[in-house]
Every structure is written in C-alpha cells, then in structure tokens.
Amino acid sequence: MGNKKLKFGVFACLLGFMGIATAQDWPDLEHFKEENTKIGLPAEGEDRVVFMGNSITIGWLAHDPDFFKGKSYVNRGIGGQTTPQMLLRFQQDVIALRPKVVVILAGTNDIAGNTGPTTVPAIMDNLKSMAQLARANQIKVILCSVLPAFDYPWRTGKEPNIKIPALNELIRQYAKQNNLIYLDYFSAMEDGNNGLKDSYTYDGVHPDKNGYKVMGPLAEEAIAKALEPK
C-alpha cells in the first residue's frame, strides 16, 4: 500500500511538471466544469467553503473523506498545479460558486518547478491576486502555510526546506497586514528539520490519513473564525 501511495503522490505532481495539461487548457479549466454546473449557487443561509489547491487538497478526499461529509465544503484541488494555474481558474472554481470562505493552499509545486522556474516573491504575487479577487467578491480568505517538505521525490535539489519557510513568512506577513486568516499547517507538521513528519506522510510531501487528521481541526478552527459575525 505504501508503494502505491508513493507512486500516486509522485504521479500527481508529475502531471504538472511534465506538462500533461494541454496548451489549449493549461490551467485545466474543464476539470470541474460539469461539477460546478451541478453544484449551482448556495442555498439561503448556506456557509459554503471552497478549498482551492493542488494534490494535497484533492488528496484529502481519498485519505480522509469523512472531513467533507455533511458539510458545505467544496474541494477544488487539482494535482500538480501551481499558483498561476490556480489564479486562472479562480473565477470559475471559486468566485462563481459564491462561497462565504475560500481556503487557499498553494505554492509547493511552484517551488518544485512544475510549470517552469519561478521565485518566492512571484509565488506570493499570485497568492495575493487570488486573495484580492476573493475579497473583491465578498469572500473571506484563509491563506494556508505551505506544508513542510525537505525535498521533492520527483525533482530533487529544489531546496523546499529553505524556500517553503521563506514563502510561509511572506504569507503570514501579508495575512497580518491585510486582516486575513493565516492557517499554519507548517508548525504543526514539521519534523524539526523543515521536513514533513514521517508519521504524517507516505512520500515526504503528501499527507496520509494521519496528516489530514492534524490538518482537519486546524482548518475547522480557521473556518469558524472566518464565519464569525463582524
């Protein structure tokens, strides 16, 4: 089972790195098109929350599906994606669904170079743009820290153990300066060496069920805070 999980996690990230998305639909705009049509607009009084992200977000459904059951949570993660891809699909996969809250977890695949070379400030710019789009549409924003990773199995030597903490500090500062909620997964899951604790992962990058069990309560706390009347 561990080998299968490892292969799945690496494959999900390789989808972005190898350019599986066609040039005609680089951000994969068709991915959730049918589901978005079916889901429609929120019912009156519904506290809809959209989770925007990559394989770590969509993987939650496979490893801990109970977290989403019976809740108005919409998972819009696509394996391998980087922040520019998410920014391009933000309108249809977040704003058009009219949630009250969006939980944005993104950036690790950018550092891995899945869609080409980039910088930590450039990743932060894309996160800022998503946050600004959400706020302009009266959607509360939760910006997540990127999960720890010491290295990437599918592309070694990219120094995520250095770049992820640097990006997280920019996210934390931006959230504080703009009165957004900062959801700190990193501190709860880090192994003391800027890597993901072995007990929370099957490949050093993607959480397993134990990892999602750590993330769940932290996400719930942040969502509850976002939904508090102002």
PDB file of C-alpha atoms in Angstrom:
ATOM      1  CA  MET A   1       0.000   0.000   0.000  1.00  0.00           C
ATOM      2  CA  GLY A   2       2.821   2.410   0.889  1.00  0.00           C
ATOM      3  CA  ASN A   3       4.398   1.904  -2.538  1.00  0.00           C
ATOM      4  CA  LYS A   4       1.100   2.557  -4.304  1.00  0.00           C
ATOM      5  CA  LYS A   5       0.566   5.757  -2.331  1.00  0.00           C
ATOM      6  CA  LEU A   6       4.081   6.934  -3.097  1.00  0.00           C
ATOM      7  CA  LYS A   7       3.584   6.316  -6.803  1.00  0.00           C
ATOM      8  CA  PHE A   8       0.235   8.144  -6.748  1.00  0.00           C
ATOM      9  CA  GLY A   9       1.681  11.195  -4.989  1.00  0.00           C
ATOM     10  CA  VAL A  10       4.658  11.443  -7.301  1.00  0.00           C
ATOM     11  CA  PHE A  11       2.451  10.934 -10.374  1.00  0.00           C
ATOM     12  CA  ALA A  12       0.052  13.677  -9.248  1.00  0.00           C
ATOM     13  CA  CYS A  13       2.920  16.138  -9.080  1.00  0.00           C
ATOM     14  CA  LEU A  14       4.465  14.941 -12.328  1.00  0.00           C
ATOM     15  CA  LEU A  15       1.240  15.834 -14.111  1.00  0.00           C
ATOM     16  CA  GLY A  16       2.138  19.481 -13.705  1.00  0.00           C
ATOM     17  CA  PHE A  17       5.904  19.130 -14.111  1.00  0.00           C
ATOM     18  CA  MET A  18       5.642  17.165 -17.364  1.00  0.00           C
ATOM     19  CA  GLY A  19       3.066  19.490 -18.856  1.00  0.00           C
ATOM     20  CA  ILE A  20       0.216  16.963 -19.065  1.00  0.00           C
ATOM     21  CA  ALA A  21      -2.346  19.782 -19.262  1.00  0.00           C
ATOM     22  CA  THR A  22      -2.721  20.691 -22.908  1.00  0.00           C
ATOM     23  CA  ALA A  23      -1.599  24.025 -24.276  1.00  0.00           C
ATOM     24  CA  GLN A  24      -5.243  24.761 -25.071  1.00  0.00           C
ATOM     25  CA  ASP A  25      -6.292  24.324 -21.423  1.00  0.00           C
ATOM     26  CA  TRP A  26      -3.120  24.921 -19.443  1.00  0.00           C
ATOM     27  CA  PRO A  27      -4.959  25.777 -16.173  1.00  0.00           C
ATOM     28  CA  ASP A  28      -7.354  22.799 -16.683  1.00  0.00           C
ATOM     29  CA  LEU A  29     -10.462  24.966 -16.833  1.00  0.00           C
ATOM     30  CA  GLU A  30     -12.523  21.970 -17.952  1.00  0.00           C
ATOM     31  CA  HIS A  31     -11.633  19.901 -14.885  1.00  0.00           C
ATOM     32  CA  PHE A  32     -14.544  20.926 -12.660  1.00  0.00           C
ATOM     33  CA  LYS A  33     -16.808  22.436 -15.320  1.00  0.00           C
ATOM     34  CA  GLU A  34     -19.522  19.783 -15.040  1.00  0.00           C
ATOM     35  CA  GLU A  35     -19.357  19.620 -11.241  1.00  0.00           C
ATOM     36  CA  ASN A  36     -19.547  23.401 -10.959  1.00  0.00           C
ATOM     37  CA  THR A  37     -22.683  23.415 -13.113  1.00  0.00           C
ATOM     38  CA  LYS A  38     -24.299  20.719 -10.983  1.00  0.00           C
ATOM     39  CA  ILE A  39     -23.484  22.327  -7.654  1.00  0.00           C
ATOM     40  CA  GLY A  40     -25.190  25.604  -8.518  1.00  0.00           C
ATOM     41  CA  LEU A  41     -25.413  28.539  -6.137  1.00  0.00           C
ATOM     42  CA  PRO A  42     -25.504  28.186  -2.351  1.00  0.00           C
ATOM     43  CA  ALA A  43     -28.853  27.757  -0.647  1.00  0.00           C
ATOM     44  CA  GLU A  44     -30.055  30.589   1.552  1.00  0.00           C
ATOM     45  CA  GLY A  45     -28.075  30.568   4.770  1.00  0.00           C
ATOM     46  CA  GLU A  46     -25.526  28.053   3.457  1.00  0.00           C
ATOM     47  CA  ASP A  47     -21.979  28.597   4.724  1.00  0.00           C
ATOM     48  CA  ARG A  48     -20.205  27.307   1.642  1.00  0.00           C
ATOM     49  CA  VAL A  49     -16.426  26.942   1.811  1.00  0.00           C
ATOM     50  CA  VAL A  50     -14.206  26.260  -1.218  1.00  0.00           C
ATOM     51  CA  PHE A  51     -10.829  24.587  -0.753  1.00  0.00           C
ATOM     52  CA  MET A  52      -8.533  25.732  -3.579  1.00  0.00           C
ATOM     53  CA  GLY A  53      -5.300  23.849  -4.089  1.00  0.00           C
ATOM     54  CA  ASN A  54      -3.280  21.068  -5.649  1.00  0.00           C
ATOM     55  CA  SER A  55      -2.800  17.332  -4.941  1.00  0.00           C
ATOM     56  CA  ILE A  56      -2.591  17.972  -1.203  1.00  0.00           C
ATOM     57  CA  THR A  57      -6.093  19.470  -1.324  1.00  0.00           C
ATOM     58  CA  ILE A  58      -7.702  16.908  -3.630  1.00  0.00           C
ATOM     59  CA  GLY A  59      -5.904  14.082  -1.796  1.00  0.00           C
ATOM     60  CA  TRP A  60      -7.917  14.938   1.309  1.00  0.00           C
ATOM     61  CA  LEU A  61     -10.953  13.279  -0.308  1.00  0.00           C
ATOM     62  CA  ALA A  62      -9.075   9.999  -0.737  1.00  0.00           C
ATOM     63  CA  HIS A  63      -7.350   9.808   2.639  1.00  0.00           C
ATOM     64  CA  ASP A  64      -9.904  11.386   4.981  1.00  0.00           C
ATOM     65  CA  PRO A  65     -13.254  11.671   3.137  1.00  0.00           C
ATOM     66  CA  ASP A  66     -15.225  11.991   6.373  1.00  0.00           C
ATOM     67  CA  PHE A  67     -13.872  15.508   6.812  1.00  0.00           C
ATOM     68  CA  PHE A  68     -16.033  16.708   3.907  1.00  0.00           C
ATOM     69  CA  LYS A  69     -19.160  14.636   4.582  1.00  0.00           C
ATOM     70  CA  GLY A  70     -22.277  16.524   5.634  1.00  0.00           C
ATOM     71  CA  LYS A  71     -20.634  19.916   5.247  1.00  0.00           C
ATOM     72  CA  SER A  72     -20.862  22.683   2.677  1.00  0.00           C
ATOM     73  CA  TYR A  73     -17.241  22.156   1.739  1.00  0.00           C
ATOM     74  CA  VAL A  74     -16.273  22.152  -1.952  1.00  0.00           C
ATOM     75  CA  ASN A  75     -12.909  20.638  -2.885  1.00  0.00           C
ATOM     76  CA  ARG A  76     -11.275  22.251  -5.910  1.00  0.00           C
ATOM     77  CA  GLY A  77      -7.777  20.804  -5.797  1.00  0.00           C
ATOM     78  CA  ILE A  78      -6.004  19.635  -8.957  1.00  0.00           C
ATOM     79  CA  GLY A  79      -2.866  17.514  -8.696  1.00  0.00           C
ATOM     80  CA  GLY A  80       0.364  19.102  -9.866  1.00  0.00           C
ATOM     81  CA  GLN A  81      -0.979  22.636 -10.164  1.00  0.00           C
ATOM     82  CA  THR A  82       0.930  25.820  -9.494  1.00  0.00           C
ATOM     83  CA  THR A  83      -0.343  29.227  -8.389  1.00  0.00           C
ATOM     84  CA  PRO A  84      -0.580  30.763 -11.896  1.00  0.00           C
ATOM     85  CA  GLN A  85      -2.808  27.876 -12.979  1.00  0.00           C
ATOM     86  CA  MET A  86      -4.999  28.303  -9.906  1.00  0.00           C
ATOM     87  CA  LEU A  87      -5.214  32.037 -10.465  1.00  0.00           C
ATOM     88  CA  LEU A  88      -6.522  31.471 -13.987  1.00  0.00           C
ATOM     89  CA  ARG A  89      -9.282  29.135 -12.786  1.00  0.00           C
ATOM     90  CA  PHE A  90     -10.098  31.100  -9.630  1.00  0.00           C
ATOM     91  CA  GLN A  91     -13.064  32.844 -11.246  1.00  0.00           C
ATOM     92  CA  GLN A  92     -14.929  29.689 -12.188  1.00  0.00           C
ATOM     93  CA  ASP A  93     -13.803  27.338  -9.416  1.00  0.00           C
ATOM     94  CA  VAL A  94     -14.176  29.781  -6.522  1.00  0.00           C
ATOM     95  CA  ILE A  95     -15.896  33.089  -7.259  1.00  0.00           C
ATOM     96  CA  ALA A  96     -18.668  31.664  -9.450  1.00  0.00           C
ATOM     97  CA  LEU A  97     -19.599  29.222  -6.658  1.00  0.00           C
ATOM     98  CA  ARG A  98     -20.195  32.173  -4.307  1.00  0.00           C
ATOM     99  CA  PRO A  99     -18.743  30.704  -1.129  1.00  0.00           C
ATOM    100  CA  LYS A 100     -18.521  32.621   2.093  1.00  0.00           C
ATOM    101  CA  VAL A 101     -14.948  31.434   2.614  1.00  0.00           C
ATOM    102  CA  VAL A 102     -12.060  30.237   0.449  1.00  0.00           C
ATOM    103  CA  VAL A 103      -9.164  28.203   1.871  1.00  0.00           C
ATOM    104  CA  ILE A 104      -6.099  28.656  -0.353  1.00  0.00           C
ATOM    105  CA  LEU A 105      -3.265  26.132  -0.044  1.00  0.00           C
ATOM    106  CA  ALA A 106      -0.724  26.544  -2.838  1.00  0.00           C
ATOM    107  CA  GLY A 107       2.909  27.113  -3.714  1.00  0.00           C
ATOM    108  CA  THR A 108       4.813  23.876  -3.218  1.00  0.00           C
ATOM    109  CA  ASN A 109       4.534  22.848  -6.888  1.00  0.00           C
ATOM    110  CA  ASP A 110       5.795  26.281  -7.933  1.00  0.00           C
ATOM    111  CA  ILE A 111       8.918  25.693  -5.846  1.00  0.00           C
ATOM    112  CA  ALA A 112       9.270  22.269  -7.456  1.00  0.00           C
ATOM    113  CA  GLY A 113       9.205  23.980 -10.857  1.00  0.00           C
ATOM    114  CA  ASN A 114       6.193  22.058 -12.147  1.00  0.00           C
ATOM    115  CA  THR A 115       5.344  24.777 -14.673  1.00  0.00           C
ATOM    116  CA  GLY A 116       8.803  26.253 -15.026  1.00  0.00           C
ATOM    117  CA  PRO A 117      11.232  28.336 -12.978  1.00  0.00           C
ATOM    118  CA  THR A 118       9.815  30.912 -10.582  1.00  0.00           C
ATOM    119  CA  THR A 119      10.704  32.840  -7.442  1.00  0.00           C
ATOM    120  CA  VAL A 120       9.238  33.018  -3.966  1.00  0.00           C
ATOM    121  CA  PRO A 121       8.073  36.648  -4.496  1.00  0.00           C
ATOM    122  CA  ALA A 122       6.372  35.658  -7.759  1.00  0.00           C
ATOM    123  CA  ILE A 123       4.502  32.855  -5.981  1.00  0.00           C
ATOM    124  CA  MET A 124       3.440  35.339  -3.343  1.00  0.00           C
ATOM    125  CA  ASP A 125       2.156  37.722  -6.019  1.00  0.00           C
ATOM    126  CA  ASN A 126      -0.165  35.017  -7.333  1.00  0.00           C
ATOM    127  CA  LEU A 127      -1.431  34.266  -3.834  1.00  0.00           C
ATOM    128  CA  LYS A 128      -2.065  37.985  -3.313  1.00  0.00           C
ATOM    129  CA  SER A 129      -4.017  38.156  -6.566  1.00  0.00           C
ATOM    130  CA  MET A 130      -6.247  35.257  -5.517  1.00  0.00           C
ATOM    131  CA  ALA A 131      -6.841  36.861  -2.129  1.00  0.00           C
ATOM    132  CA  GLN A 132      -7.672  40.204  -3.728  1.00  0.00           C
ATOM    133  CA  LEU A 133     -10.118  38.610  -6.178  1.00  0.00           C
ATOM    134  CA  ALA A 134     -11.851  36.846  -3.313  1.00  0.00           C
ATOM    135  CA  ARG A 135     -12.146  39.962  -1.170  1.00  0.00           C
ATOM    136  CA  ALA A 136     -13.477  41.974  -4.109  1.00  0.00           C
ATOM    137  CA  ASN A 137     -16.284  39.424  -4.250  1.00  0.00           C
ATOM    138  CA  GLN A 138     -17.018  39.471  -0.510  1.00  0.00           C
ATOM    139  CA  ILE A 139     -15.397  36.087   0.117  1.00  0.00           C
ATOM    140  CA  LYS A 140     -13.480  35.649   3.382  1.00  0.00           C
ATOM    141  CA  VAL A 141      -9.905  34.493   2.785  1.00  0.00           C
ATOM    142  CA  ILE A 142      -7.914  31.866   4.646  1.00  0.00           C
ATOM    143  CA  LEU A 143      -4.292  31.722   3.455  1.00  0.00           C
ATOM    144  CA  CYS A 144      -2.579  28.479   4.408  1.00  0.00           C
ATOM    145  CA  SER A 145       1.072  27.941   5.059  1.00  0.00           C
ATOM    146  CA  VAL A 146       2.658  25.545   2.604  1.00  0.00           C
ATOM    147  CA  LEU A 147       3.220  22.133   4.177  1.00  0.00           C
ATOM    148  CA  PRO A 148       6.815  21.245   5.041  1.00  0.00           C
ATOM    149  CA  ALA A 149       8.889  19.227   2.577  1.00  0.00           C
ATOM    150  CA  PHE A 150      12.599  18.550   2.853  1.00  0.00           C
ATOM    151  CA  ASP A 151      12.896  17.576  -0.824  1.00  0.00           C
ATOM    152  CA  TYR A 152      10.689  16.524  -3.759  1.00  0.00           C
ATOM    153  CA  PRO A 153      10.912  12.880  -4.908  1.00  0.00           C
ATOM    154  CA  TRP A 154      10.011  13.826  -8.479  1.00  0.00           C
ATOM    155  CA  ARG A 155      12.525  16.682  -8.727  1.00  0.00           C
ATOM    156  CA  THR A 156      15.299  16.773  -6.189  1.00  0.00           C
ATOM    157  CA  GLY A 157      17.552  19.664  -5.280  1.00  0.00           C
ATOM    158  CA  LYS A 158      14.956  22.472  -5.345  1.00  0.00           C
ATOM    159  CA  GLU A 159      15.554  23.333  -1.646  1.00  0.00           C
ATOM    160  CA  PRO A 160      11.931  23.352  -0.433  1.00  0.00           C
ATOM    161  CA  ASN A 161      13.294  23.070   3.115  1.00  0.00           C
ATOM    162  CA  ILE A 162      14.613  26.624   2.648  1.00  0.00           C
ATOM    163  CA  LYS A 163      12.115  28.147   0.211  1.00  0.00           C
ATOM    164  CA  ILE A 164       8.903  26.937   1.881  1.00  0.00           C
ATOM    165  CA  PRO A 165       9.661  28.632   5.227  1.00  0.00           C
ATOM    166  CA  ALA A 166      10.580  31.821   3.330  1.00  0.00           C
ATOM    167  CA  LEU A 167       7.280  31.730   1.421  1.00  0.00           C
ATOM    168  CA  ASN A 168       5.320  30.984   4.571  1.00  0.00           C
ATOM    169  CA  GLU A 169       6.760  34.030   6.265  1.00  0.00           C
ATOM    170  CA  LEU A 170       5.600  36.204   3.352  1.00  0.00           C
ATOM    171  CA  ILE A 171       2.139  34.624   3.541  1.00  0.00           C
ATOM    172  CA  ARG A 172       1.982  35.194   7.293  1.00  0.00           C
ATOM    173  CA  GLN A 173       3.030  38.834   6.969  1.00  0.00           C
ATOM    174  CA  TYR A 174       0.576  39.517   4.139  1.00  0.00           C
ATOM    175  CA  ALA A 175      -2.286  37.928   6.060  1.00  0.00           C
ATOM    176  CA  LYS A 176      -1.491  40.006   9.142  1.00  0.00           C
ATOM    177  CA  GLN A 177      -1.188  43.256   7.185  1.00  0.00           C
ATOM    178  CA  ASN A 178      -4.464  42.681   5.341  1.00  0.00           C
ATOM    179  CA  ASN A 179      -6.576  41.256   8.150  1.00  0.00           C
ATOM    180  CA  LEU A 180      -6.762  37.800   6.596  1.00  0.00           C
ATOM    181  CA  ILE A 181      -6.657  34.487   8.434  1.00  0.00           C
ATOM    182  CA  TYR A 182      -3.341  32.647   8.342  1.00  0.00           C
ATOM    183  CA  LEU A 183      -3.715  28.888   8.723  1.00  0.00           C
ATOM    184  CA  ASP A 184      -0.402  27.481   9.940  1.00  0.00           C
ATOM    185  CA  TYR A 185      -0.156  23.824   8.970  1.00  0.00           C
ATOM    186  CA  PHE A 186       3.645  24.000   8.793  1.00  0.00           C
ATOM    187  CA  SER A 187       4.320  24.418  12.514  1.00  0.00           C
ATOM    188  CA  ALA A 188       2.035  21.514  13.433  1.00  0.00           C
ATOM    189  CA  MET A 189       3.546  19.105  10.892  1.00  0.00           C
ATOM    190  CA  GLU A 190       7.243  19.980  10.684  1.00  0.00           C
ATOM    191  CA  ASP A 191       9.809  17.407  11.846  1.00  0.00           C
ATOM    192  CA  GLY A 192      12.391  19.806  13.296  1.00  0.00           C
ATOM    193  CA  ASN A 193      14.374  19.839  10.051  1.00  0.00           C
ATOM    194  CA  ASN A 194      11.844  21.697   7.852  1.00  0.00           C
ATOM    195  CA  GLY A 195      10.553  18.374   6.558  1.00  0.00           C
ATOM    196  CA  LEU A 196       7.164  16.698   6.945  1.00  0.00           C
ATOM    197  CA  LYS A 197       6.993  14.303   9.909  1.00  0.00           C
ATOM    198  CA  ASP A 198       7.252  10.688   8.782  1.00  0.00           C
ATOM    199  CA  SER A 199       4.121   9.808  10.760  1.00  0.00           C
ATOM    200  CA  TYR A 200       2.069  12.269   8.681  1.00  0.00           C
ATOM    201  CA  THR A 201       3.139  11.324   5.138  1.00  0.00           C
ATOM    202  CA  TYR A 202       3.757   8.458   2.718  1.00  0.00           C
ATOM    203  CA  ASP A 203       6.288  10.217   0.479  1.00  0.00           C
ATOM    204  CA  GLY A 204       7.675  13.207   2.380  1.00  0.00           C
ATOM    205  CA  VAL A 205       5.387  15.693   0.609  1.00  0.00           C
ATOM    206  CA  HIS A 206       1.772  14.473   0.631  1.00  0.00           C
ATOM    207  CA  PRO A 207      -0.135  13.840   3.876  1.00  0.00           C
ATOM    208  CA  ASP A 208      -1.545  10.425   4.707  1.00  0.00           C
ATOM    209  CA  LYS A 209      -4.648   9.957   6.842  1.00  0.00           C
ATOM    210  CA  ASN A 210      -2.707  10.876   9.996  1.00  0.00           C
ATOM    211  CA  GLY A 211      -1.543  14.077   8.357  1.00  0.00           C
ATOM    212  CA  TYR A 212      -5.048  15.080   7.345  1.00  0.00           C
ATOM    213  CA  LYS A 213      -6.247  14.336  10.873  1.00  0.00           C
ATOM    214  CA  VAL A 214      -3.840  17.037  12.036  1.00  0.00           C
ATOM    215  CA  MET A 215      -4.937  19.454   9.313  1.00  0.00           C
ATOM    216  CA  GLY A 216      -8.681  18.976   9.825  1.00  0.00           C
ATOM    217  CA  PRO A 217      -9.113  20.612  13.243  1.00  0.00           C
ATOM    218  CA  LEU A 218      -6.816  23.485  12.246  1.00  0.00           C
ATOM    219  CA  ALA A 219      -8.914  24.106   9.134  1.00  0.00           C
ATOM    220  CA  GLU A 220     -12.167  23.903  11.098  1.00  0.00           C
ATOM    221  CA  GLU A 221     -10.874  26.439  13.609  1.00  0.00           C
ATOM    222  CA  ALA A 222      -9.858  28.846  10.844  1.00  0.00           C
ATOM    223  CA  ILE A 223     -13.204  28.449   9.050  1.00  0.00           C
ATOM    224  CA  ALA A 224     -15.143  29.077  12.249  1.00  0.00           C
ATOM    225  CA  LYS A 225     -13.139  32.239  12.777  1.00  0.00           C
ATOM    226  CA  ALA A 226     -13.777  33.387   9.206  1.00  0.00           C
ATOM    227  CA  LEU A 227     -17.525  32.863   9.632  1.00  0.00           C
ATOM    228  CA  GLU A 228     -17.743  34.822  12.878  1.00  0.00           C
ATOM    229  CA  PRO A 229     -20.038  37.846  12.591  1.00  0.00           C
ATOM    230  CA  LYS A 230     -18.087  41.074  12.339  1.00  0.00           C
TER     231      LYS A 230
END
